[in-house]
Amino acid sequence: MTAVAPDPILEGIDLVKRFGGGGLLASPTIVHAVDSVSLSIRRGETFAIVGESGCGKSTLGRLLLRLIEPTAGDIRYEGRSILSLDPKEMRQLRRELQIIFQDPFASLNPRMTVGDIIGEPIWLHGLAKGSERRERIAELLRTVGLLPAHVDRYPHEFSGGQRQRIGVARALAGEPKLIIGDEPVSALDVSIQAQIINLLEDLKERFGLTLVIIAHDLAVIRHMSDRVAVMYLGEIVEFSTTDELFDNPLHPYTQALLTAIPVPSPVNRSPKPLLQGDVPSPTAPPSGCRFHTRCPHARPICKEQHPSLETAGDGRKVACHFWREIQNAGASALSASPQSAALAKRMALYTSWRERQDQVTNPSRK
Amino acid sequence: MTDSVATATAADVIDMAAQRQSPLLQVENLSIRFDGAPLGINVVDNVSFSVAKGKTLCIVGESGCGKSVTALSLMGLLPTPPARIVGGTANFGGRDLFSLSERERADMRGNQTAMIFQEPMTSLNPAFTVGDQIIEGILRHRRISKAEAKERALEMLRRVRIPAPEKRMRAYPHEMSGGMRQRIMIAMALANEPQLLIADEPTTALDVTIQAQIISLIRRLQDESGMAMILITHDLGVVAEVADEVVVMYAGRIVEAGSVDAIFEDPQHPYTIGLMGSVPSLGRRQGRLATIRGTVPSAEMMPKGCRFMPRCPFADERCVNDAPPLAELEPGHWARCWYAPLELHRGGIV
């Protein structure tokens, strides 16, 4: 949460990705997955991309690592375009740009031992050999809170949370500078989610990483990230520092997203204004502003004219014709209801005993 | 003015008391066992709870805590083998659900009791239109004509706010979005006006704006019909929004139970507190998340004392050796911990 000098590490410039509509055998319907998206990720920050299913956030994540080729636009890593790199150069670069996937059950090869899974990038990039490599694998396992003894086991022998730790260890093996987490905790149980969130934050601190978190869970994003891009149907509709976005959401879609979150406190149970209808299909995005079919503030111009992503002061951007009026229309900011005295007291007690629990037993297993 | 308010309050209290005396469903000492599990290790262990007419009970817990197995047993949908009810009763309107015949259970399912699941696509038949599926459920339990059943199905689609219901009657499940399919499931579940609805993670697979729509829909339908609901979820936000009463389960046992206010404002069990600390706040960041160490023990590794002991920061020898009872700390608020309230037993300097 410290102030980061604007030093871009990874940039997407006017990125476009369409699926389908290609040759004779391809599907005739074109999916507009990502449309004219530009963003700049700063070194050392945690950048979040948030949106609902089908908004293009995962596609954008894959484009940024060039795991899929963009239809148009450019991707720059440390100032130079990575689209012109040949496969060999790209492989070299992958060491520095890593990804963690949502499903820890699907993203690890079931026939490889944990040691092989983590050791592969080390071998591939020629980082270490023989006993040095084994020592490195053991070190990585300890780093992510597993035991060096786990090295000969297979993924199915581990729980979901442990598998996600294996995925994290593998991502770290190549000594990356940037890690993209594509819904890294959403398949996990609540208590395990918190463990992985803390692990990612510790690793970021320890290795000076840049994190890009792709998620639909706004509470996770508020907790982890410095800046946020909100996506809707392939476009960025709002762009802001995290605290400002949550304190004063500008785009009506962001406002609706924040209103829809169930707040874990039974104190204020008032009926909320809810967004109606479903997200339209990305094969036929609505004309004008893509959100106009669900927007409570839509006017005729919204159907006709596409709003540009305009600057809304202090590094914020919003794509809405009427964000100034809507802002004054009194859309309430999200307020976390305060903890009760009893909960606060016991939470403090829990936290201090929890710290002691870590100190008393093996300190590497958090 | 003041008088009428006071009278209403008094009447409410009497009403609540009456409901507490005769709940719609009363589960007592339910134990379920999986074949092959170590001796004495039940996947659901001595679980008791009740739900009154018009009220919502939330069962909260993580994977493997036994919440879904409990729900399936109430519906008579427990896969036997491997799962078996080894003890307990479930009194529903004067009858024990567990001693009914298969045929009686089938007559009850989708009629007096109904259930909706997390993933509506797997609960709908892809080969039939949604209209046919709703009509089939109505005709199974009611002696009415097909035309009347169709009218009833249409009315249900309107009640769950499906746009263009006549057209949607002829649609197949795959032609609908996840949110629409969940609405269809709800229409189907409520078509025969059940007295009890069991909803197992009904919004977990849905996006947050759609989740909010479905929750508000379920609450409205419940207000209209006065049915009781058991909602099973891992999401504390959802619990806070809909629950009247809450049961927190861990490794097959109830670790805490009480009114929604008691659970959120005065949580007693270390697991409940740890769970709340694990959820990131929506307010400004307040440092690292409090976590619960480790993972749920497997049946083979189940501790003989308190099942939460290996993960609990407060545990000591007593917790290793003796399982604590579910003790009533305040009227209607129960917790299974030797050291609750924690500030009394664990409040000293660490």
XYZ file of C-alpha atoms in Angstrom:
716
model
C 0.000 0.000 0.000
C 2.988 2.333 -0.277
C 3.173 5.021 -2.924
C 4.741 3.568 -6.041
C 6.635 5.679 -8.542
C 4.946 5.357 -11.930
C 7.445 3.009 -13.498
C 5.561 0.798 -15.928
C 6.636 -2.840 -16.016
C 3.897 -4.196 -18.268
C 1.657 -2.235 -20.616
C -1.212 -3.141 -22.872
C -1.899 -0.683 -25.670
C -5.261 -0.719 -27.475
C -5.533 -4.461 -27.029
C -8.237 -6.195 -29.025
C -9.085 -9.878 -28.981
C -11.838 -11.453 -31.032
C -12.580 -15.139 -31.170
C -14.237 -16.921 -34.088
C -15.295 -15.579 -37.461
C -12.020 -16.729 -39.029
C -11.771 -19.259 -41.840
C -14.129 -21.716 -43.428
C -14.374 -24.051 -40.457
C -14.349 -21.462 -37.699
C -17.486 -20.383 -35.915
C -19.262 -17.603 -37.801
C -20.125 -15.733 -34.608
C -17.469 -13.344 -33.418
C -16.893 -12.981 -29.698
C -15.596 -9.546 -28.825
C -13.685 -10.682 -25.753
C -11.436 -7.657 -25.279
C -11.981 -4.349 -27.021
C -9.500 -1.445 -27.123
C -8.078 -1.971 -23.669
C -5.075 0.069 -22.600
C -3.481 -0.201 -19.206
C -0.147 0.282 -17.575
C 0.970 -1.842 -14.639
C 3.542 -0.217 -12.381
C 6.530 -2.010 -10.961
C 5.898 -3.226 -7.429
C 2.175 -2.589 -7.285
C -0.743 -4.966 -6.984
C -3.045 -4.279 -9.872
C -6.521 -5.770 -9.957
C -8.793 -6.513 -12.894
C -12.373 -7.051 -11.757
C -15.562 -7.991 -13.565
C -18.202 -10.693 -13.900
C -18.184 -13.823 -16.087
C -17.610 -13.060 -19.722
C -16.263 -9.550 -19.186
C -12.928 -10.522 -20.741
C -10.770 -10.273 -17.652
C -9.142 -13.694 -18.065
C -8.602 -13.106 -21.778
C -6.922 -9.812 -20.929
C -4.662 -11.580 -18.433
C -3.603 -14.111 -21.033
C -3.024 -11.379 -23.621
C -0.741 -9.509 -21.235
C 1.488 -12.587 -20.995
C 1.072 -13.312 -24.713
C -0.319 -16.742 -23.917
C -2.752 -15.904 -26.699
C -2.053 -13.503 -29.579
C -4.001 -10.243 -29.681
C -6.110 -9.436 -32.743
C -4.754 -5.882 -32.571
C -2.755 -3.725 -30.215
C 0.590 -4.052 -28.500
C 2.044 -5.410 -25.255
C 5.179 -3.868 -23.799
C 7.294 -5.400 -21.090
C 9.867 -3.062 -19.567
C 9.374 -0.649 -22.434
C 9.741 -2.982 -25.403
C 7.129 -4.779 -27.428
C 6.944 -8.511 -26.788
C 4.829 -9.249 -29.863
C 7.868 -9.242 -32.152
C 9.817 -11.750 -30.047
C 10.429 -15.178 -31.576
C 9.408 -18.337 -29.633
C 12.863 -18.796 -28.117
C 13.056 -15.227 -26.865
C 9.504 -15.523 -25.592
C 10.429 -18.641 -23.600
C 13.283 -16.744 -21.993
C 10.893 -13.993 -21.040
C 8.332 -16.366 -19.522
C 10.711 -16.852 -16.607
C 9.946 -13.308 -15.552
C 6.209 -13.349 -16.278
C 4.269 -16.076 -14.513
C 0.640 -16.999 -13.979
C -1.307 -18.844 -11.276
C -4.631 -20.347 -12.285
C -7.954 -20.651 -10.519
C -8.363 -24.390 -10.374
C -5.516 -26.066 -8.536
C -6.980 -29.430 -9.518
C -6.741 -28.805 -13.254
C -3.536 -26.804 -13.539
C -1.034 -29.350 -12.211
C 0.039 -32.389 -14.221
C -1.280 -35.399 -12.236
C 1.533 -37.662 -13.470
C 4.354 -35.466 -12.262
C 5.682 -35.392 -8.720
C 5.665 -32.113 -6.879
C 9.442 -31.990 -7.221
C 9.214 -32.363 -10.999
C 6.444 -29.772 -11.277
C 8.434 -27.188 -9.366
C 11.789 -28.280 -10.767
C 10.752 -28.048 -14.415
C 11.155 -24.272 -14.798
C 14.512 -24.490 -12.998
C 15.670 -27.135 -15.448
C 14.082 -25.399 -18.444
C 15.825 -22.121 -17.804
C 19.057 -23.787 -16.707
C 18.959 -22.082 -13.330
C 20.440 -24.936 -11.299
C 21.459 -28.586 -11.602
C 21.744 -31.704 -9.457
C 21.926 -31.167 -5.739
C 21.689 -27.424 -6.142
C 18.388 -27.893 -7.954
C 17.089 -30.221 -5.259
C 18.060 -27.721 -2.598
C 16.272 -25.001 -4.563
C 13.068 -27.103 -4.798
C 13.167 -27.778 -1.053
C 13.633 -24.083 -0.419
C 10.660 -23.211 -2.649
C 8.462 -25.730 -0.830
C 9.382 -24.141 2.499
C 8.744 -20.685 1.055
C 5.144 -21.522 0.196
C 4.506 -23.314 3.494
C 4.905 -26.926 2.392
C 7.472 -29.442 3.600
C 10.592 -30.496 1.673
C 9.424 -34.068 2.322
C 6.491 -33.428 -0.052
C 8.825 -33.462 -3.045
C 8.094 -37.050 -4.125
C 4.328 -36.877 -3.770
C 1.753 -36.384 -6.511
C -0.794 -33.547 -6.759
C -3.789 -35.763 -5.889
C -2.308 -36.345 -2.439
C -2.831 -32.707 -1.542
C -5.822 -30.567 -0.576
C -6.986 -27.650 -2.747
C -5.098 -25.090 -0.694
C -1.895 -27.128 -0.751
C -2.178 -27.560 -4.508
C -2.519 -23.826 -4.912
C 0.698 -23.518 -2.877
C 2.374 -25.914 -5.318
C 1.170 -23.699 -8.190
C 2.642 -20.679 -6.424
C 5.964 -22.490 -5.864
C 6.116 -23.364 -9.536
C 5.435 -19.778 -10.533
C 8.242 -18.653 -8.212
C 10.731 -21.223 -9.493
C 11.823 -19.128 -12.448
C 12.456 -16.117 -10.210
C 9.747 -13.992 -11.836
C 9.294 -10.249 -11.665
C 5.566 -10.300 -12.267
C 2.880 -12.854 -11.408
C -0.667 -12.806 -12.709
C -3.162 -14.569 -10.486
C -6.287 -15.531 -12.450
C -8.902 -15.998 -9.687
C -6.152 -17.473 -7.506
C -8.344 -18.007 -4.436
C -11.910 -18.290 -5.698
C -11.979 -22.107 -5.780
C -10.805 -22.351 -2.167
C -12.595 -22.497 1.165
C -12.757 -19.246 3.122
C -10.090 -20.146 5.701
C -7.761 -21.416 2.959
C -8.400 -18.302 0.840
C -7.068 -16.146 3.635
C -3.931 -18.302 3.907
C -3.187 -17.973 0.179
C -3.900 -14.224 0.156
C -1.431 -13.725 3.004
C 1.093 -15.978 1.264
C 0.902 -13.982 -1.981
C 1.327 -10.739 -0.065
C 4.327 -12.067 1.861
C 5.974 -13.294 -1.332
C 5.333 -10.014 -3.077
C 7.091 -8.200 -0.250
C 9.943 -10.677 0.004
C 10.782 -10.956 -3.684
C 9.755 -7.465 -4.790
C 7.116 -8.839 -7.151
C 4.500 -7.050 -9.162
C 1.104 -8.737 -8.822
C -1.829 -8.644 -11.191
C -4.931 -10.114 -9.559
C -7.850 -11.050 -11.783
C -10.913 -11.623 -9.631
C -14.636 -11.229 -9.248
C -14.539 -10.961 -5.451
C -14.474 -7.286 -4.584
C -13.531 -7.864 -0.952
C -10.396 -9.742 -2.023
C -9.552 -6.916 -4.407
C -10.078 -4.227 -1.826
C -7.812 -6.074 0.551
C -4.971 -6.853 -1.839
C -4.722 -4.263 -4.574
C -3.401 -0.728 -5.043
C -5.229 0.068 -8.268
C -8.236 -1.461 -10.007
C -9.586 -1.706 -13.549
C -13.306 -2.571 -13.730
C -14.295 -4.435 -16.896
C -17.687 -4.879 -18.504
C -18.231 -6.762 -21.781
C -14.637 -6.518 -22.943
C -14.002 -2.911 -22.022
C -12.539 -1.067 -19.085
C -15.327 1.119 -17.707
C -13.518 2.483 -14.680
C -9.978 2.804 -13.549
C -8.966 4.016 -10.116
C -6.903 3.605 -6.994
C -8.564 0.990 -4.814
C -9.596 3.188 -1.909
C -11.101 5.853 -4.177
C -13.005 3.255 -6.168
C -14.597 1.819 -3.047
C -15.148 5.167 -1.336
C -16.610 6.882 -4.366
C -17.416 4.639 -7.335
C -18.029 6.736 -10.450
C -19.324 4.355 -13.094
C -22.901 3.079 -12.600
C -21.682 -0.482 -13.171
C -19.084 -0.156 -10.415
C -21.773 1.284 -8.163
C -24.031 -1.669 -8.934
C -21.250 -4.169 -8.280
C -20.490 -2.647 -4.898
C -24.165 -2.507 -3.933
C -24.633 -6.167 -4.807
C -22.003 -7.500 -2.389
C -23.602 -9.161 0.620
C -22.130 -7.400 3.641
C -21.167 -9.730 6.476
C -23.121 -7.873 9.124
C -26.797 -8.327 9.928
C -27.169 -4.759 11.214
C -28.316 -2.920 8.103
C -30.671 -5.206 6.243
C -32.385 -2.744 3.986
C -33.536 -3.714 0.512
C -30.974 -2.556 -2.026
C -31.453 -1.165 -5.520
C -30.407 -4.040 -7.740
C -29.215 -4.275 -11.276
C -31.828 -5.969 -13.436
C -31.267 -8.478 -16.203
C -28.258 -10.453 -17.382
C -25.003 -9.453 -19.028
C -25.629 -9.311 -22.803
C -23.719 -11.764 -24.965
C -20.242 -10.633 -26.039
C -21.082 -11.943 -29.521
C -23.465 -9.019 -29.976
C -22.480 -6.239 -27.578
C -25.076 -3.447 -27.302
C -24.590 -0.291 -29.333
C -23.304 2.884 -27.765
C -22.443 2.349 -24.141
C -22.361 -1.417 -23.612
C -23.879 -1.021 -20.171
C -26.938 0.951 -21.318
C -29.244 -2.094 -21.380
C -28.879 -2.523 -17.617
C -28.002 0.995 -16.509
C -30.502 2.732 -14.214
C -29.276 6.137 -15.452
C -29.325 5.448 -19.209
C -30.584 8.173 -21.559
C -31.082 8.137 -25.345
C -27.505 9.232 -26.087
C -26.138 6.188 -24.230
C -27.694 3.904 -26.838
C -26.093 5.779 -29.694
C -22.762 7.125 -28.621
C -19.943 5.083 -27.171
C -18.503 6.901 -24.147
C -14.743 7.286 -24.144
C -12.621 6.528 -21.110
C -12.156 10.054 -19.838
C -9.993 11.348 -17.054
C -11.903 12.011 -13.863
C -9.147 13.653 -11.878
C -6.160 12.279 -10.034
C -5.372 9.279 -12.192
C -8.982 8.118 -12.317
C -10.726 7.289 -15.542
C -14.355 6.512 -16.244
C -16.298 5.641 -19.404
C -19.726 7.172 -18.831
C -21.462 10.139 -20.447
C -23.067 11.192 -17.197
C -20.608 10.286 -14.470
C -20.651 13.833 -13.076
C -24.436 13.876 -12.611
C -24.541 10.296 -11.319
C -21.860 11.075 -8.808
C -24.106 13.774 -7.364
C -27.175 11.554 -7.503
C -26.078 10.170 -4.159
C -25.024 6.648 -4.977
C -23.849 5.582 -1.585
C -20.303 4.543 -0.999
C -19.733 1.131 0.424
C -19.463 1.314 4.155
C -18.238 -1.567 6.195
C -20.331 -1.798 9.295
C -18.154 -1.543 12.367
C -17.381 -4.670 14.349
C -19.269 -5.110 17.571
C -17.248 -4.598 20.748
C -17.409 -8.311 21.577
C -16.226 -9.343 18.115
C -13.416 -6.763 18.090
C -12.221 -7.903 21.500
C -12.249 -11.590 20.588
C -10.706 -10.939 17.169
C -7.791 -9.160 18.853
C -7.454 -12.071 21.258
C -7.599 -14.540 18.382
C -4.946 -12.663 16.416
C -2.476 -12.510 19.290
C -2.909 -16.202 20.153
C -2.686 -17.015 16.465
C 0.698 -15.288 16.234
C 1.895 -17.207 19.226
C 0.678 -20.413 17.593
C 2.957 -19.725 14.627
C 5.939 -18.927 16.832
C 5.589 -21.984 19.022
C 5.383 -24.466 16.173
C 7.212 -24.611 12.855
C 7.434 -20.927 11.873
C 7.518 -21.611 8.135
C 4.051 -23.195 8.150
C 1.681 -20.311 8.296
C -49.437 5.142 19.299
C -47.071 3.998 21.965
C -49.647 1.536 23.209
C -50.169 -0.116 19.853
C -46.417 -0.492 19.361
C -46.087 -2.051 22.765
C -48.969 -4.422 22.055
C -47.486 -5.462 18.732
C -44.180 -6.181 20.403
C -45.831 -8.246 23.076
C -47.792 -10.160 20.457
C -44.590 -10.777 18.513
C -42.912 -12.152 21.563
C -45.793 -14.532 22.193
C -45.812 -15.492 18.529
C -42.083 -16.162 18.564
C -42.400 -18.195 21.713
C -45.172 -20.269 20.144
C -43.048 -20.911 17.094
C -40.096 -21.901 19.205
C -42.273 -24.453 20.951
C -43.467 -26.074 17.756
C -40.942 -25.769 14.968
C -41.830 -27.019 11.501
C -38.735 -29.194 11.423
C -36.899 -30.463 14.448
C -33.732 -32.460 13.905
C -32.383 -34.243 16.938
C -29.042 -35.985 17.386
C -28.590 -36.719 13.705
C -25.525 -38.836 12.988
C -24.455 -39.949 9.527
C -21.636 -42.318 8.768
C -19.763 -43.191 5.607
C -18.985 -46.878 5.076
C -15.297 -47.495 5.588
C -14.716 -44.508 7.836
C -12.824 -45.270 11.058
C -14.976 -46.546 13.884
C -16.877 -43.805 15.670
C -16.007 -41.107 13.150
C -19.282 -39.791 11.784
C -19.396 -37.324 8.904
C -22.328 -35.730 10.721
C -22.120 -36.188 14.471
C -24.998 -35.615 16.866
C -26.402 -32.614 15.074
C -29.586 -30.970 16.382
C -31.379 -27.899 15.116
C -34.855 -26.689 14.311
C -36.500 -24.283 11.943
C -39.834 -22.545 12.417
C -42.456 -21.633 9.838
C -41.487 -18.532 7.844
C -37.961 -18.514 9.263
C -34.561 -19.045 7.702
C -31.886 -21.213 9.229
C -28.406 -20.907 7.717
C -25.951 -23.770 8.038
C -22.437 -22.380 7.564
C -19.212 -24.249 7.118
C -16.445 -25.177 4.729
C -15.953 -28.226 2.491
C -16.335 -31.447 4.408
C -18.115 -29.995 7.437
C -21.198 -32.116 6.751
C -23.615 -29.350 5.770
C -24.621 -30.781 2.398
C -24.854 -34.348 3.704
C -27.204 -33.090 6.415
C -29.414 -31.449 3.795
C -29.476 -34.519 1.565
C -30.469 -36.722 4.505
C -33.452 -34.456 5.217
C -34.567 -34.767 1.609
C -34.109 -38.535 1.590
C -31.462 -38.130 -1.094
C -28.504 -39.483 0.833
C -26.521 -41.887 -1.359
C -26.821 -45.149 0.617
C -24.308 -46.792 0.447
C -21.851 -45.271 1.260
C -23.662 -42.806 3.540
C -25.943 -44.105 6.298
C -28.023 -42.430 8.957
C -26.860 -44.123 12.162
C -28.899 -42.134 14.640
C -31.319 -39.321 15.226
C -34.761 -38.141 14.246
C -36.160 -35.398 12.041
C -39.649 -34.431 13.110
C -41.478 -32.687 10.286
C -45.106 -31.824 10.972
C -45.462 -34.670 13.488
C -43.730 -37.364 11.436
C -40.142 -38.622 11.610
C -38.657 -38.167 8.130
C -36.114 -40.901 8.744
C -38.701 -43.583 9.413
C -40.794 -42.939 6.296
C -40.839 -45.449 3.466
C -39.130 -44.664 0.144
C -42.549 -44.098 -1.385
C -43.635 -41.677 1.319
C -40.362 -39.775 0.933
C -40.912 -39.485 -2.815
C -44.420 -38.148 -2.237
C -43.025 -35.540 0.079
C -40.109 -34.425 -2.105
C -40.966 -31.524 -4.362
C -44.275 -31.294 -2.495
C -44.034 -30.455 1.222
C -40.245 -30.223 1.024
C -38.162 -29.029 -1.908
C -34.511 -28.431 -2.592
C -32.414 -26.264 -4.896
C -28.766 -26.857 -5.627
C -25.633 -24.905 -6.444
C -25.388 -25.722 -10.130
C -28.811 -25.532 -11.791
C -27.518 -27.012 -15.046
C -26.820 -30.363 -13.423
C -30.263 -30.463 -11.793
C -32.210 -29.777 -14.983
C -32.740 -32.362 -17.686
C -31.099 -31.044 -20.870
C -33.428 -33.081 -23.101
C -36.713 -31.492 -21.987
C -38.013 -27.941 -22.144
C -38.156 -26.128 -18.827
C -41.959 -25.929 -19.170
C -42.255 -29.711 -19.409
C -40.016 -30.152 -16.394
C -42.023 -27.782 -14.210
C -45.336 -29.314 -15.372
C -44.049 -32.831 -14.651
C -43.258 -31.809 -11.068
C -46.727 -30.349 -10.584
C -48.563 -33.356 -12.058
C -46.496 -35.736 -9.923
C -48.102 -34.337 -6.783
C -51.446 -32.846 -7.836
C -54.571 -34.291 -9.386
C -55.145 -31.563 -11.931
C -55.351 -31.460 -15.708
C -52.331 -30.830 -17.888
C -53.759 -27.477 -18.953
C -54.141 -26.429 -15.321
C -50.608 -27.573 -14.577
C -49.344 -25.535 -17.503
C -51.164 -22.476 -16.191
C -49.603 -23.073 -12.789
C -46.117 -23.410 -14.347
C -46.593 -20.128 -16.213
C -47.677 -18.421 -13.034
C -44.532 -19.709 -11.306
C -42.308 -18.357 -14.089
C -43.983 -14.979 -13.625
C -43.460 -15.128 -9.894
C -39.730 -15.719 -10.296
C -39.662 -12.778 -12.774
C -38.679 -14.633 -15.917
C -39.162 -12.270 -18.866
C -41.463 -13.552 -21.659
C -42.580 -16.628 -19.665
C -44.711 -18.158 -22.490
C -41.677 -18.218 -24.725
C -39.395 -19.468 -21.961
C -41.713 -22.421 -21.277
C -40.601 -23.858 -24.606
C -36.871 -23.195 -24.080
C -34.253 -25.788 -23.139
C -31.985 -25.294 -20.124
C -28.856 -24.703 -22.230
C -30.519 -21.729 -23.888
C -30.547 -19.838 -20.610
C -27.990 -18.049 -18.483
C -26.965 -19.356 -15.049
C -29.143 -16.804 -13.283
C -32.196 -17.707 -15.409
C -31.641 -21.414 -14.797
C -31.527 -20.818 -11.053
C -34.839 -18.939 -11.356
C -36.284 -21.957 -13.183
C -35.071 -24.245 -10.398
C -36.728 -22.005 -7.836
C -39.968 -21.957 -9.847
C -39.872 -25.737 -9.994
C -39.107 -26.110 -6.291
C -41.886 -23.764 -5.226
C -44.544 -24.918 -7.718
C -46.208 -27.158 -5.133
C -45.940 -24.627 -2.319
C -43.548 -26.533 -0.052
C -43.541 -25.784 3.645
C -39.776 -26.213 3.733
C -37.201 -25.199 1.127
C -33.632 -26.422 1.416
C -31.191 -24.352 -0.644
C -27.653 -25.720 -0.937
C -25.265 -22.917 -2.000
C -27.911 -21.534 -4.385
C -25.892 -18.490 -5.444
C -22.307 -19.710 -5.241
C -21.976 -20.357 -8.972
C -23.468 -16.981 -9.891
C -21.965 -13.556 -10.498
C -22.338 -11.023 -7.732
C -25.071 -8.902 -9.398
C -27.044 -12.049 -10.281
C -26.485 -13.449 -6.773
C -28.065 -10.308 -5.340
C -31.089 -10.747 -7.646
C -31.581 -14.374 -6.611
C -31.224 -13.648 -2.885
C -33.775 -10.860 -3.084
C -36.087 -13.151 -5.077
C -35.855 -15.974 -2.539
C -36.557 -13.581 0.321
C -39.586 -12.102 -1.412
C -41.038 -15.532 -2.225
C -40.477 -16.608 1.346
C -42.316 -13.532 2.637
C -45.214 -14.263 0.297
C -45.529 -17.955 1.081
C -44.434 -18.180 4.716
C -42.343 -21.251 4.009
C -39.395 -22.174 6.194
C -35.951 -22.279 4.648
C -32.666 -23.989 5.381
C -29.921 -22.222 3.480
C -26.552 -23.890 3.256
C -23.633 -21.652 2.433
C -19.986 -20.869 3.074
C -20.537 -17.140 2.478
C -20.868 -15.134 5.695
C -22.181 -12.166 3.705
C -25.139 -14.205 2.474
C -25.767 -15.483 6.013
C -25.857 -11.954 7.415
C -28.382 -10.939 4.769
C -30.904 -13.745 5.053
C -30.562 -15.758 8.274
C -32.753 -15.671 11.346
C -30.881 -18.491 13.031
C -27.373 -19.743 12.267
C -25.641 -23.069 12.794
C -21.854 -23.162 12.288
C -20.526 -26.630 11.485
C -16.974 -27.886 11.596
C -15.832 -31.432 10.766
C -19.330 -32.878 11.193
C -20.236 -31.172 14.448
C -22.092 -28.029 15.345
C -19.519 -25.730 16.940
C -21.791 -22.734 17.412
C -25.493 -21.955 17.037
C -27.648 -18.944 17.738
C -29.569 -16.031 16.310
C -27.912 -14.177 13.432
C -27.234 -11.207 15.705
C -25.642 -13.395 18.354
C -23.370 -15.100 15.830
C -22.158 -11.903 14.166
C -22.018 -9.611 17.172
C -21.035 -12.039 19.880
C -19.238 -14.951 18.183
C -17.910 -17.408 20.743
C -16.206 -20.323 19.063
C -12.599 -19.851 17.870
C -13.561 -21.333 14.490
C -16.366 -18.802 13.986
C -14.012 -15.980 14.947
C -11.238 -17.284 12.683
C -13.697 -17.597 9.804
C -14.777 -13.987 10.240
C -11.135 -12.891 10.348
C -10.450 -14.803 7.122
C -12.940 -12.746 5.126
C -11.411 -9.514 3.806
C -13.281 -6.443 4.980
C -15.007 -4.178 2.507
C -13.806 -1.174 4.461
C -10.322 0.252 4.393
C -7.589 -2.305 4.755
C -6.727 -3.301 8.291
C -3.473 -5.191 7.928
C -3.073 -8.890 7.284
C -5.998 -11.266 7.429
C -6.396 -13.363 10.524
C -6.164 -16.946 9.324
C -7.011 -20.390 10.562
C -3.930 -22.574 10.428
C -3.813 -25.799 8.428
C -6.736 -27.696 6.939
C -9.706 -29.804 8.016
C -8.480 -33.206 9.262
C -9.382 -36.292 7.245
C -11.566 -38.976 8.860
C -8.445 -41.039 9.609
C -6.761 -38.129 11.364
C -9.815 -36.942 13.282
C -8.738 -35.907 16.794
C -10.483 -37.677 19.654
C -11.064 -34.512 21.675
C -12.209 -31.251 20.139
C -12.169 -31.687 16.379
C -10.950 -28.107 15.882
C -8.046 -28.616 18.305
C -5.203 -29.079 15.749
C -6.003 -25.700 14.178
C -7.103 -23.772 17.241
C -4.738 -21.121 18.650
C -6.277 -21.500 22.119
C -6.109 -25.293 22.414
C -4.403 -27.074 25.301
C -4.224 -30.567 26.851
C -7.862 -30.552 27.833
C -8.915 -29.961 24.212
C -6.651 -32.806 23.087
C -8.250 -35.300 25.447
C -11.858 -34.268 25.907
C -14.452 -33.177 23.385
C -16.243 -30.118 24.750
C -20.053 -30.193 24.924
C -22.266 -27.769 23.037
C -22.989 -25.437 25.950
C -25.651 -22.753 26.160
C -23.805 -19.530 27.023
C -26.759 -17.195 26.683
C -30.378 -18.236 26.143
C -30.479 -19.590 22.571
C -26.742 -19.138 21.939
C -24.635 -22.295 22.024
C -20.917 -22.927 21.561
C -18.750 -26.030 21.704
C -15.607 -24.729 23.385
C -14.089 -25.326 26.824
C -12.849 -21.754 26.928
C -15.851 -19.691 25.820
C -16.143 -16.833 26.467
C -12.534 -16.482 25.464
C -11.839 -13.204 27.259
C -12.690 -14.896 30.521
C -10.461 -17.939 30.042
C -7.888 -16.716 27.580
C -7.899 -12.966 28.256
C -4.707 -12.889 30.310
C -1.404 -11.697 28.959
C -0.126 -14.052 26.321
